[in-house]
């Protein structure tokens, strides 16, 4: 059921985006800087393209900025998880070393079962 809902949502999204693209085919000129500042700096860069391409590019840029923002925001959580994983590996190594030293390499349950068999 969820699979059909997902495909239905994607089909609806495709229809909306195609309709948006067909309705906004007029060319627009995008300028890097305002006219006076571009003349002053010698950077009169501009590009002419259909409006829907600039709309889709801005949507993609917004999504990219959101992903990067979240990646930086969650850095402290990833760092803490890595620290805890390192601590768990260190504790396991120490436990394994103690078990080897004391001769208790077996699991405690298996050791109890062996004790019962020996009795």
mmCIF file with all atom_site columns, C-alpha atoms in Angstrom:
data_model
loop_
_atom_site.group_PDB
_atom_site.id
_atom_site.type_symbol
_atom_site.label_atom_id
_atom_site.label_alt_id
_atom_site.label_comp_id
_atom_site.label_asym_id
_atom_site.label_entity_id
_atom_site.label_seq_id
_atom_site.pdbx_PDB_ins_code
_atom_site.Cartn_x
_atom_site.Cartn_y
_atom_site.Cartn_z
_atom_site.occupancy
_atom_site.B_iso_or_equiv
_atom_site.pdbx_formal_charge
_atom_site.auth_seq_id
_atom_site.auth_comp_id
_atom_site.auth_asym_id
_atom_site.auth_atom_id
_atom_site.pdbx_PDB_model_num
ATOM 1   C CA . UNK A 1 1   ? 0.000  0.000   0.000   1.00 0.00 ? 1   UNK A CA 1
ATOM 2   C CA . UNK A 1 2   ? 2.781  2.423   0.948   1.00 0.00 ? 2   UNK A CA 1
ATOM 3   C CA . UNK A 1 3   ? 4.560  1.650   -2.297  1.00 0.00 ? 3   UNK A CA 1
ATOM 4   C CA . UNK A 1 4   ? 1.498  2.727   -4.298  1.00 0.00 ? 4   UNK A CA 1
ATOM 5   C CA . UNK A 1 5   ? 1.166  5.907   -2.254  1.00 0.00 ? 5   UNK A CA 1
ATOM 6   C CA . UNK A 1 6   ? 4.811  6.722   -2.902  1.00 0.00 ? 6   UNK A CA 1
ATOM 7   C CA . UNK A 1 7   ? 4.441  6.141   -6.651  1.00 0.00 ? 7   UNK A CA 1
ATOM 8   C CA . UNK A 1 8   ? 1.239  8.205   -6.664  1.00 0.00 ? 8   UNK A CA 1
ATOM 9   C CA . UNK A 1 9   ? 2.974  11.059  -4.850  1.00 0.00 ? 9   UNK A CA 1
ATOM 10  C CA . UNK A 1 10  ? 5.925  10.949  -7.259  1.00 0.00 ? 10  UNK A CA 1
ATOM 11  C CA . UNK A 1 11  ? 3.560  10.941  -10.260 1.00 0.00 ? 11  UNK A CA 1
ATOM 12  C CA . UNK A 1 12  ? 1.647  13.922  -8.853  1.00 0.00 ? 12  UNK A CA 1
ATOM 13  C CA . UNK A 1 13  ? 4.923  15.754  -8.184  1.00 0.00 ? 13  UNK A CA 1
ATOM 14  C CA . UNK A 1 14  ? 6.081  15.061  -11.752 1.00 0.00 ? 14  UNK A CA 1
ATOM 15  C CA . UNK A 1 15  ? 2.807  16.403  -13.157 1.00 0.00 ? 15  UNK A CA 1
ATOM 16  C CA . UNK A 1 16  ? 3.085  19.571  -11.053 1.00 0.00 ? 16  UNK A CA 1
ATOM 17  C CA . UNK A 1 17  ? 6.720  20.155  -12.069 1.00 0.00 ? 17  UNK A CA 1
ATOM 18  C CA . UNK A 1 18  ? 6.029  19.534  -15.759 1.00 0.00 ? 18  UNK A CA 1
ATOM 19  C CA . UNK A 1 19  ? 3.040  21.885  -15.647 1.00 0.00 ? 19  UNK A CA 1
ATOM 20  C CA . UNK A 1 20  ? 5.168  24.516  -13.906 1.00 0.00 ? 20  UNK A CA 1
ATOM 21  C CA . UNK A 1 21  ? 7.877  24.130  -16.548 1.00 0.00 ? 21  UNK A CA 1
ATOM 22  C CA . UNK A 1 22  ? 5.416  24.419  -19.446 1.00 0.00 ? 22  UNK A CA 1
ATOM 23  C CA . UNK A 1 23  ? 3.773  27.500  -17.940 1.00 0.00 ? 23  UNK A CA 1
ATOM 24  C CA . UNK A 1 24  ? 7.107  29.285  -17.336 1.00 0.00 ? 24  UNK A CA 1
ATOM 25  C CA . UNK A 1 25  ? 9.061  28.877  -20.571 1.00 0.00 ? 25  UNK A CA 1
ATOM 26  C CA . UNK A 1 26  ? 9.643  32.589  -21.109 1.00 0.00 ? 26  UNK A CA 1
ATOM 27  C CA . UNK A 1 27  ? 13.315 33.587  -21.090 1.00 0.00 ? 27  UNK A CA 1
ATOM 28  C CA . UNK A 1 28  ? 14.591 35.666  -18.189 1.00 0.00 ? 28  UNK A CA 1
ATOM 29  C CA . UNK A 1 29  ? 17.942 37.336  -17.733 1.00 0.00 ? 29  UNK A CA 1
ATOM 30  C CA . UNK A 1 30  ? 19.779 36.659  -14.489 1.00 0.00 ? 30  UNK A CA 1
ATOM 31  C CA . UNK A 1 31  ? 22.534 39.117  -13.584 1.00 0.00 ? 31  UNK A CA 1
ATOM 32  C CA . UNK A 1 32  ? 25.372 38.455  -11.176 1.00 0.00 ? 32  UNK A CA 1
ATOM 33  C CA . UNK A 1 33  ? 25.472 42.044  -9.864  1.00 0.00 ? 33  UNK A CA 1
ATOM 34  C CA . UNK A 1 34  ? 23.320 45.170  -10.192 1.00 0.00 ? 34  UNK A CA 1
ATOM 35  C CA . UNK A 1 35  ? 24.110 47.214  -13.323 1.00 0.00 ? 35  UNK A CA 1
ATOM 36  C CA . UNK A 1 36  ? 26.106 50.067  -11.741 1.00 0.00 ? 36  UNK A CA 1
ATOM 37  C CA . UNK A 1 37  ? 28.147 47.749  -9.508  1.00 0.00 ? 37  UNK A CA 1
ATOM 38  C CA . UNK A 1 38  ? 28.847 45.365  -12.407 1.00 0.00 ? 38  UNK A CA 1
ATOM 39  C CA . UNK A 1 39  ? 30.118 48.268  -14.535 1.00 0.00 ? 39  UNK A CA 1
ATOM 40  C CA . UNK A 1 40  ? 32.254 49.560  -11.680 1.00 0.00 ? 40  UNK A CA 1
ATOM 41  C CA . UNK A 1 41  ? 33.862 46.160  -11.012 1.00 0.00 ? 41  UNK A CA 1
ATOM 42  C CA . UNK A 1 42  ? 34.010 45.110  -14.658 1.00 0.00 ? 42  UNK A CA 1
ATOM 43  C CA . UNK A 1 43  ? 31.873 41.998  -14.067 1.00 0.00 ? 43  UNK A CA 1
ATOM 44  C CA . UNK A 1 44  ? 28.798 42.455  -16.266 1.00 0.00 ? 44  UNK A CA 1
ATOM 45  C CA . UNK A 1 45  ? 28.025 38.725  -16.141 1.00 0.00 ? 45  UNK A CA 1
ATOM 46  C CA . UNK A 1 46  ? 24.485 37.743  -17.066 1.00 0.00 ? 46  UNK A CA 1
ATOM 47  C CA . UNK A 1 47  ? 22.746 34.700  -18.439 1.00 0.00 ? 47  UNK A CA 1
ATOM 48  C CA . UNK A 1 48  ? 19.429 34.262  -20.236 1.00 0.00 ? 48  UNK A CA 1
ATOM 49  C CA . UNK A 1 49  ? 17.479 31.056  -19.675 1.00 0.00 ? 49  UNK A CA 1
ATOM 50  C CA . UNK A 1 50  ? 13.888 29.875  -19.287 1.00 0.00 ? 50  UNK A CA 1
ATOM 51  C CA . UNK A 1 51  ? 12.234 30.850  -16.024 1.00 0.00 ? 51  UNK A CA 1
ATOM 52  C CA . UNK A 1 52  ? 11.460 27.273  -14.993 1.00 0.00 ? 52  UNK A CA 1
ATOM 53  C CA . UNK A 1 53  ? 15.159 26.364  -15.055 1.00 0.00 ? 53  UNK A CA 1
ATOM 54  C CA . UNK A 1 54  ? 15.950 29.155  -12.629 1.00 0.00 ? 54  UNK A CA 1
ATOM 55  C CA . UNK A 1 55  ? 13.021 28.060  -10.425 1.00 0.00 ? 55  UNK A CA 1
ATOM 56  C CA . UNK A 1 56  ? 14.186 24.447  -10.366 1.00 0.00 ? 56  UNK A CA 1
ATOM 57  C CA . UNK A 1 57  ? 17.778 25.546  -9.718  1.00 0.00 ? 57  UNK A CA 1
ATOM 58  C CA . UNK A 1 58  ? 16.678 27.628  -6.728  1.00 0.00 ? 58  UNK A CA 1
ATOM 59  C CA . UNK A 1 59  ? 14.657 24.720  -5.340  1.00 0.00 ? 59  UNK A CA 1
ATOM 60  C CA . UNK A 1 60  ? 17.675 22.409  -5.718  1.00 0.00 ? 60  UNK A CA 1
ATOM 61  C CA . UNK A 1 61  ? 19.950 25.012  -4.128  1.00 0.00 ? 61  UNK A CA 1
ATOM 62  C CA . UNK A 1 62  ? 17.560 25.373  -1.187  1.00 0.00 ? 62  UNK A CA 1
ATOM 63  C CA . UNK A 1 63  ? 17.500 21.612  -0.645  1.00 0.00 ? 63  UNK A CA 1
ATOM 64  C CA . UNK A 1 64  ? 21.300 21.461  -0.840  1.00 0.00 ? 64  UNK A CA 1
ATOM 65  C CA . UNK A 1 65  ? 21.699 24.292  1.677   1.00 0.00 ? 65  UNK A CA 1
ATOM 66  C CA . UNK A 1 66  ? 19.233 22.514  3.989   1.00 0.00 ? 66  UNK A CA 1
ATOM 67  C CA . UNK A 1 67  ? 21.166 19.242  3.810   1.00 0.00 ? 67  UNK A CA 1
ATOM 68  C CA . UNK A 1 68  ? 24.491 20.963  4.498   1.00 0.00 ? 68  UNK A CA 1
ATOM 69  C CA . UNK A 1 69  ? 22.967 22.952  7.366   1.00 0.00 ? 69  UNK A CA 1
ATOM 70  C CA . UNK A 1 70  ? 21.590 19.780  8.962   1.00 0.00 ? 70  UNK A CA 1
ATOM 71  C CA . UNK A 1 71  ? 24.897 17.954  8.479   1.00 0.00 ? 71  UNK A CA 1
ATOM 72  C CA . UNK A 1 72  ? 26.717 20.700  10.400  1.00 0.00 ? 72  UNK A CA 1
ATOM 73  C CA . UNK A 1 73  ? 23.965 20.922  13.030  1.00 0.00 ? 73  UNK A CA 1
ATOM 74  C CA . UNK A 1 74  ? 24.088 17.171  13.713  1.00 0.00 ? 74  UNK A CA 1
ATOM 75  C CA . UNK A 1 75  ? 27.886 17.038  13.899  1.00 0.00 ? 75  UNK A CA 1
ATOM 76  C CA . UNK A 1 76  ? 27.867 17.035  17.705  1.00 0.00 ? 76  UNK A CA 1
ATOM 77  C CA . UNK A 1 77  ? 25.552 14.009  17.739  1.00 0.00 ? 77  UNK A CA 1
ATOM 78  C CA . UNK A 1 78  ? 27.729 12.061  15.296  1.00 0.00 ? 78  UNK A CA 1
ATOM 79  C CA . UNK A 1 79  ? 30.854 12.971  17.273  1.00 0.00 ? 79  UNK A CA 1
ATOM 80  C CA . UNK A 1 80  ? 29.230 11.789  20.524  1.00 0.00 ? 80  UNK A CA 1
ATOM 81  C CA . UNK A 1 81  ? 28.127 8.512   18.905  1.00 0.00 ? 81  UNK A CA 1
ATOM 82  C CA . UNK A 1 82  ? 31.653 7.926   17.598  1.00 0.00 ? 82  UNK A CA 1
ATOM 83  C CA . UNK A 1 83  ? 33.085 8.642   21.054  1.00 0.00 ? 83  UNK A CA 1
ATOM 84  C CA . UNK A 1 84  ? 30.676 6.197   22.684  1.00 0.00 ? 84  UNK A CA 1
ATOM 85  C CA . UNK A 1 85  ? 31.448 3.505   20.089  1.00 0.00 ? 85  UNK A CA 1
ATOM 86  C CA . UNK A 1 86  ? 35.169 3.953   20.742  1.00 0.00 ? 86  UNK A CA 1
ATOM 87  C CA . UNK A 1 87  ? 34.569 3.705   24.489  1.00 0.00 ? 87  UNK A CA 1
ATOM 88  C CA . UNK A 1 88  ? 32.492 0.528   24.012  1.00 0.00 ? 88  UNK A CA 1
ATOM 89  C CA . UNK A 1 89  ? 35.250 -1.084  21.912  1.00 0.00 ? 89  UNK A CA 1
ATOM 90  C CA . UNK A 1 90  ? 37.825 -0.170  24.559  1.00 0.00 ? 90  UNK A CA 1
ATOM 91  C CA . UNK A 1 91  ? 35.648 -1.613  27.337  1.00 0.00 ? 91  UNK A CA 1
ATOM 92  C CA . UNK A 1 92  ? 35.125 -4.835  25.367  1.00 0.00 ? 92  UNK A CA 1
ATOM 93  C CA . UNK A 1 93  ? 38.872 -5.210  24.819  1.00 0.00 ? 93  UNK A CA 1
ATOM 94  C CA . UNK A 1 94  ? 39.454 -4.726  28.540  1.00 0.00 ? 94  UNK A CA 1
ATOM 95  C CA . UNK A 1 95  ? 36.758 -7.263  29.419  1.00 0.00 ? 95  UNK A CA 1
ATOM 96  C CA . UNK A 1 96  ? 38.207 -9.797  26.989  1.00 0.00 ? 96  UNK A CA 1
ATOM 97  C CA . UNK A 1 97  ? 41.667 -9.266  28.495  1.00 0.00 ? 97  UNK A CA 1
ATOM 98  C CA . UNK A 1 98  ? 40.326 -9.783  32.031  1.00 0.00 ? 98  UNK A CA 1
ATOM 99  C CA . UNK A 1 99  ? 38.494 -12.932 30.951  1.00 0.00 ? 99  UNK A CA 1
ATOM 100 C CA . UNK A 1 100 ? 41.667 -14.325 29.382  1.00 0.00 ? 100 UNK A CA 1
ATOM 101 C CA . UNK A 1 101 ? 43.675 -13.540 32.505  1.00 0.00 ? 101 UNK A CA 1
ATOM 102 C CA . UNK A 1 102 ? 41.162 -15.199 34.822  1.00 0.00 ? 102 UNK A CA 1
ATOM 103 C CA . UNK A 1 103 ? 40.486 -18.107 32.480  1.00 0.00 ? 103 UNK A CA 1
ATOM 104 C CA . UNK A 1 104 ? 36.843 -17.176 32.021  1.00 0.00 ? 104 UNK A CA 1
ATOM 105 C CA . UNK A 1 105 ? 36.824 -16.913 28.256  1.00 0.00 ? 105 UNK A CA 1
ATOM 106 C CA . UNK A 1 106 ? 33.562 -18.815 28.158  1.00 0.00 ? 106 UNK A CA 1
ATOM 107 C CA . UNK A 1 107 ? 30.236 -17.150 28.459  1.00 0.00 ? 107 UNK A CA 1
ATOM 108 C CA . UNK A 1 108 ? 28.922 -17.211 32.034  1.00 0.00 ? 108 UNK A CA 1
ATOM 109 C CA . UNK A 1 109 ? 25.886 -19.265 31.009  1.00 0.00 ? 109 UNK A CA 1
ATOM 110 C CA . UNK A 1 110 ? 28.067 -21.842 29.270  1.00 0.00 ? 110 UNK A CA 1
ATOM 111 C CA . UNK A 1 111 ? 30.352 -21.960 32.302  1.00 0.00 ? 111 UNK A CA 1
ATOM 112 C CA . UNK A 1 112 ? 27.338 -22.681 34.534  1.00 0.00 ? 112 UNK A CA 1
ATOM 113 C CA . UNK A 1 113 ? 26.194 -25.439 32.212  1.00 0.00 ? 113 UNK A CA 1
ATOM 114 C CA . UNK A 1 114 ? 29.661 -26.995 32.215  1.00 0.00 ? 114 UNK A CA 1
ATOM 115 C CA . UNK A 1 115 ? 29.664 -26.854 36.035  1.00 0.00 ? 115 UNK A CA 1
ATOM 116 C CA . UNK A 1 116 ? 26.305 -28.672 36.098  1.00 0.00 ? 116 UNK A CA 1
ATOM 117 C CA . UNK A 1 117 ? 27.571 -31.380 33.747  1.00 0.00 ? 117 UNK A CA 1
ATOM 118 C CA . UNK A 1 118 ? 30.661 -31.883 35.853  1.00 0.00 ? 118 UNK A CA 1
ATOM 119 C CA . UNK A 1 119 ? 28.555 -32.347 39.009  1.00 0.00 ? 119 UNK A CA 1
#
